[in-house]
Amino acid sequence: EVQLVESGGGLVQPGGSLRLSCAVSGFTFKNYEMNWVRQAPGKGLEWVSYISSGGSATYYADSVKGRFTISRDSAKNSVYLQMNSLRAEDTAVYYCARVSDFGVVLAADYWGQGTLVTVSS
Amino acid sequence: DIQMTQSPSSLSASVGDRVTITCRASQSVSAYLNWYQQKPGKAPRLLLYAASSLQSGVPSRFSGSGSGTDFTLTISSLRPEDFATYYCQETYSIPWTFGQGTKVEIK
């Protein structure tokens, strides 16, 4: 059974840092690209970041570029999101998602349950 | 960046109704278009990929069509478990933009 479990969320002050983790199981992690997607309270989904299967390619939304860093550790079957210089507008539930190649398109086919990040003084 | 616009933003429908949701891209995304369903407090669920291909385990009452800039998601006969918010997302180019969502509510 494919599982993705996020952790590391919590309350942090503006300007602070937090590191989210996503532990995966039930599939061969090294073969899959991964995403982070967030959802502010009562709002829609926002794509945040992508990492290739080998970790050599990473991409970010403009809203987090230069502040967030995505990484992965195949030995630990985990993907991470290091978040620095946090702002109130970063408050959201953060989801990690597995990206599958369906031949024609990439899509996030499995998602974790999400971890809440609250940026507030 | 590509902008994705869904319409309507919300709709009220009854069980058994046929429901259509539209997603329009600000430029062509070919068929690099996916649809997700999200229920309150839950993670999104992939329904369709490549505009019209049904994800494994998704009921056949869900269908999708379109290419280029205009796409539709259709639920042929609405069931109680289909009341949720639906999002389109393009994976044509980074950033992989989502539409703003369409909330399907019970009439």
Short mmCIF file of C-alpha atoms in Angstrom, two decimals:
data_model
loop_
_atom_site.label_atom_id
_atom_site.label_comp_id
_atom_site.label_asym_id
_atom_site.label_seq_id
_atom_site.Cartn_x
_atom_site.Cartn_y
_atom_site.Cartn_z
CA GLU A 1 0.00 0.00 0.00
CA VAL A 2 1.36 3.38 -0.99
CA GLN A 3 1.69 5.74 1.98
CA LEU A 4 3.01 9.25 2.40
CA VAL A 5 3.23 10.70 5.89
CA GLU A 6 4.14 14.33 6.45
CA SER A 7 5.53 15.71 9.69
CA GLY A 8 7.27 18.78 11.03
CA GLY A 9 4.48 21.31 10.88
CA GLY A 10 3.67 23.64 13.73
CA LEU A 11 3.57 27.22 14.92
CA VAL A 12 6.52 29.43 13.98
CA GLN A 13 7.14 33.14 14.23
CA PRO A 14 7.50 35.32 11.14
CA GLY A 15 11.07 35.13 9.89
CA GLY A 16 11.55 31.71 11.42
CA SER A 17 12.36 28.36 9.86
CA LEU A 18 10.77 24.95 9.73
CA ARG A 19 11.65 21.67 8.04
CA LEU A 20 8.88 19.44 6.77
CA SER A 21 9.43 15.75 6.19
CA CYS A 22 7.48 13.26 4.12
CA ALA A 23 8.18 9.58 4.72
CA VAL A 24 6.99 7.28 1.97
CA SER A 25 6.42 3.55 1.73
CA GLY A 26 4.80 1.01 -0.54
CA PHE A 27 6.65 1.98 -3.73
CA THR A 28 10.19 2.33 -5.06
CA PHE A 29 10.90 5.86 -3.94
CA LYS A 30 14.00 6.41 -6.08
CA ASN A 31 11.93 5.95 -9.25
CA TYR A 32 9.48 8.79 -8.59
CA GLU A 33 9.45 12.54 -8.76
CA MET A 34 7.87 14.32 -5.81
CA ASN A 35 5.91 17.50 -5.19
CA TRP A 36 4.95 19.75 -2.33
CA VAL A 37 1.55 21.44 -2.61
CA ARG A 38 0.00 23.75 -0.04
CA GLN A 39 -3.45 25.01 0.84
CA ALA A 40 -4.04 28.13 2.90
CA PRO A 41 -7.04 27.99 5.24
CA GLY A 42 -10.24 28.14 3.20
CA LYS A 43 -8.32 28.59 -0.05
CA GLY A 44 -7.42 26.53 -3.08
CA LEU A 45 -4.41 24.39 -3.89
CA GLU A 46 -1.05 25.98 -4.67
CA TRP A 47 1.83 24.03 -6.20
CA VAL A 48 4.99 24.79 -4.22
CA SER A 49 7.92 22.67 -5.35
CA TYR A 50 9.10 19.70 -7.42
CA ILE A 51 12.11 17.39 -7.22
CA SER A 52 13.19 14.88 -9.83
CA SER A 53 13.60 11.21 -9.05
CA GLY A 54 17.36 11.54 -8.72
CA GLY A 55 17.21 14.87 -6.94
CA SER A 56 19.21 16.76 -9.55
CA ALA A 57 16.34 18.94 -10.74
CA THR A 58 14.28 21.13 -8.45
CA TYR A 59 11.71 23.80 -9.16
CA TYR A 60 9.81 26.29 -7.04
CA ALA A 61 6.84 28.59 -7.15
CA ASP A 62 7.85 32.23 -7.35
CA SER A 63 6.18 32.81 -3.98
CA VAL A 64 8.74 30.59 -2.20
CA LYS A 65 11.79 30.77 -4.45
CA GLY A 66 14.91 31.66 -2.54
CA ARG A 67 13.29 30.81 0.81
CA PHE A 68 12.29 27.14 0.47
CA THR A 69 14.49 24.20 -0.47
CA ILE A 70 13.26 20.76 -1.49
CA SER A 71 15.48 17.72 -1.05
CA ARG A 72 15.24 13.95 -0.83
CA ASP A 73 17.04 11.06 0.82
CA SER A 74 16.58 7.70 -0.87
CA ALA A 75 18.18 5.86 2.05
CA LYS A 76 15.41 7.18 4.29
CA ASN A 77 12.64 7.10 1.65
CA SER A 78 11.90 10.69 2.47
CA VAL A 79 11.43 14.06 0.86
CA TYR A 80 11.92 17.32 2.73
CA LEU A 81 10.96 20.96 2.49
CA GLN A 82 13.23 23.38 4.31
CA MET A 83 11.32 26.62 4.82
CA ASN A 84 13.21 29.77 5.83
CA SER A 85 12.19 33.40 6.27
CA LEU A 86 8.63 32.34 6.85
CA ARG A 87 5.81 34.81 6.34
CA ALA A 88 2.22 34.92 7.49
CA GLU A 89 1.13 34.10 3.95
CA ASP A 90 2.98 30.78 4.17
CA THR A 91 0.37 29.58 6.67
CA ALA A 92 -1.18 26.51 5.09
CA VAL A 93 -1.57 22.78 5.13
CA TYR A 94 1.40 21.35 3.25
CA TYR A 95 0.93 18.14 1.28
CA CYS A 96 3.61 15.98 -0.25
CA ALA A 97 2.55 14.08 -3.34
CA ARG A 98 4.05 11.40 -5.53
CA VAL A 99 4.31 12.35 -9.18
CA SER A 100 3.70 9.59 -11.70
CA ASP A 101 4.54 9.63 -15.37
CA PHE A 102 1.45 8.46 -17.24
CA GLY A 103 3.31 8.52 -20.53
CA VAL A 104 1.54 11.60 -21.80
CA VAL A 105 1.47 13.69 -18.67
CA LEU A 106 2.79 13.91 -15.13
CA ALA A 107 0.25 13.89 -12.31
CA ALA A 108 0.21 13.63 -8.54
CA ASP A 109 -1.41 10.28 -7.93
CA TYR A 110 -0.78 9.75 -4.22
CA TRP A 111 -0.91 12.37 -1.49
CA GLY A 112 -0.10 12.51 2.18
CA GLN A 113 -2.59 13.68 4.76
CA GLY A 114 -0.92 17.07 5.11
CA THR A 115 0.82 18.95 7.90
CA LEU A 116 -0.28 22.38 9.12
CA VAL A 117 2.19 25.23 9.22
CA THR A 118 1.10 28.36 11.07
CA VAL A 119 3.23 31.48 10.85
CA SER A 120 2.22 33.92 13.54
CA SER A 121 3.66 35.98 16.35
CA ASP B 1 3.12 31.60 -15.93
CA ILE B 2 0.00 29.87 -17.21
CA GLN B 3 -3.25 30.91 -15.54
CA MET B 4 -6.00 28.34 -15.04
CA THR B 5 -9.57 29.58 -14.68
CA GLN B 6 -12.40 27.33 -13.62
CA SER B 7 -16.08 28.01 -14.00
CA PRO B 8 -18.31 28.12 -12.18
CA SER B 9 -16.64 28.74 -8.81
CA SER B 10 -19.49 26.88 -7.18
CA LEU B 11 -22.67 25.14 -8.17
CA SER B 12 -25.66 23.54 -6.51
CA ALA B 13 -26.94 20.29 -7.90
CA SER B 14 -29.10 17.35 -6.95
CA VAL B 15 -28.29 13.67 -6.80
CA GLY B 16 -28.67 12.29 -10.29
CA ASP B 17 -27.89 15.55 -12.07
CA ARG B 18 -25.36 15.83 -14.85
CA VAL B 19 -22.66 18.30 -13.85
CA THR B 20 -20.09 19.99 -16.06
CA ILE B 21 -17.12 22.03 -14.86
CA THR B 22 -14.97 24.06 -17.22
CA CYS B 23 -11.26 24.84 -16.98
CA ARG B 24 -9.60 27.34 -19.29
CA ALA B 25 -5.86 27.86 -19.66
CA SER B 26 -4.35 31.25 -20.52
CA GLN B 27 -2.27 29.52 -23.21
CA SER B 28 -2.22 26.08 -24.73
CA VAL B 29 -1.31 23.25 -22.36
CA SER B 30 -1.92 20.57 -25.00
CA ALA B 31 -3.41 17.66 -23.02
CA TYR B 32 -1.23 18.21 -19.94
CA LEU B 33 -4.29 18.69 -17.77
CA ASN B 34 -5.33 16.79 -14.65
CA TRP B 35 -8.43 16.89 -12.48
CA TYR B 36 -8.55 16.38 -8.71
CA GLN B 37 -11.34 15.98 -6.20
CA GLN B 38 -10.99 17.22 -2.64
CA LYS B 39 -13.35 16.67 0.26
CA PRO B 40 -13.22 18.83 3.41
CA GLY B 41 -10.26 18.00 5.63
CA LYS B 42 -8.90 15.46 3.15
CA ALA B 43 -6.06 15.37 0.68
CA PRO B 44 -6.84 15.81 -3.01
CA ARG B 45 -7.52 12.71 -5.09
CA LEU B 46 -6.50 12.33 -8.71
CA LEU B 47 -9.56 11.72 -10.92
CA LEU B 48 -8.35 12.16 -14.49
CA TYR B 49 -4.99 12.73 -16.12
CA ALA B 50 -4.09 13.81 -19.64
CA ALA B 51 -7.46 15.58 -19.86
CA SER B 52 -9.54 12.46 -20.42
CA SER B 53 -7.90 9.36 -18.93
CA LEU B 54 -9.59 7.96 -15.86
CA GLN B 55 -7.31 7.21 -12.94
CA SER B 56 -7.49 3.66 -11.64
CA GLY B 57 -10.38 3.13 -9.24
CA VAL B 58 -12.30 6.26 -10.27
CA PRO B 59 -15.93 5.60 -11.22
CA SER B 60 -16.83 5.80 -14.89
CA ARG B 61 -19.43 8.52 -14.26
CA PHE B 62 -16.46 10.91 -14.26
CA SER B 63 -15.18 11.93 -17.67
CA GLY B 64 -13.00 14.64 -19.13
CA SER B 65 -12.45 16.22 -22.48
CA GLY B 66 -10.58 19.00 -24.19
CA SER B 67 -7.16 20.01 -25.38
CA GLY B 68 -5.25 23.19 -25.91
CA THR B 69 -6.92 25.79 -23.72
CA ASP B 70 -10.43 24.50 -22.98
CA PHE B 71 -11.28 21.50 -20.85
CA THR B 72 -14.33 20.04 -19.17
CA LEU B 73 -14.97 17.65 -16.33
CA THR B 74 -18.34 15.94 -16.44
CA ILE B 75 -20.08 13.90 -13.79
CA SER B 76 -22.81 12.02 -15.65
CA SER B 77 -25.07 11.32 -12.67
CA LEU B 78 -24.15 12.98 -9.40
CA ARG B 79 -23.93 10.76 -6.35
CA PRO B 80 -23.90 11.87 -2.68
CA GLU B 81 -20.18 11.12 -2.37
CA ASP B 82 -19.38 13.47 -5.28
CA PHE B 83 -20.15 16.62 -3.32
CA ALA B 84 -16.68 18.10 -3.06
CA THR B 85 -14.36 20.69 -4.58
CA TYR B 86 -12.80 19.97 -7.95
CA TYR B 87 -9.52 21.39 -9.23
CA CYS B 88 -7.85 21.31 -12.60
CA GLN B 89 -4.06 21.53 -12.85
CA GLU B 90 -1.74 21.92 -15.80
CA THR B 91 1.59 20.12 -15.82
CA TYR B 92 2.65 21.58 -19.16
CA SER B 93 5.13 24.03 -17.69
CA ILE B 94 6.52 25.03 -14.33
CA PRO B 95 4.85 26.33 -12.19
CA TRP B 96 2.18 23.64 -12.33
CA THR B 97 -0.78 25.91 -11.77
CA PHE B 98 -4.09 24.82 -10.28
CA GLY B 99 -7.43 26.33 -11.09
CA GLN B 100 -9.15 28.12 -8.22
CA GLY B 101 -11.53 25.22 -7.65
CA THR B 102 -15.21 24.49 -8.20
CA LYS B 103 -17.29 23.59 -5.17
CA VAL B 104 -20.16 21.21 -5.90
CA GLU B 105 -22.84 21.58 -3.25
CA ILE B 106 -26.12 19.84 -2.57
CA LYS B 107 -29.21 21.63 -3.81
#
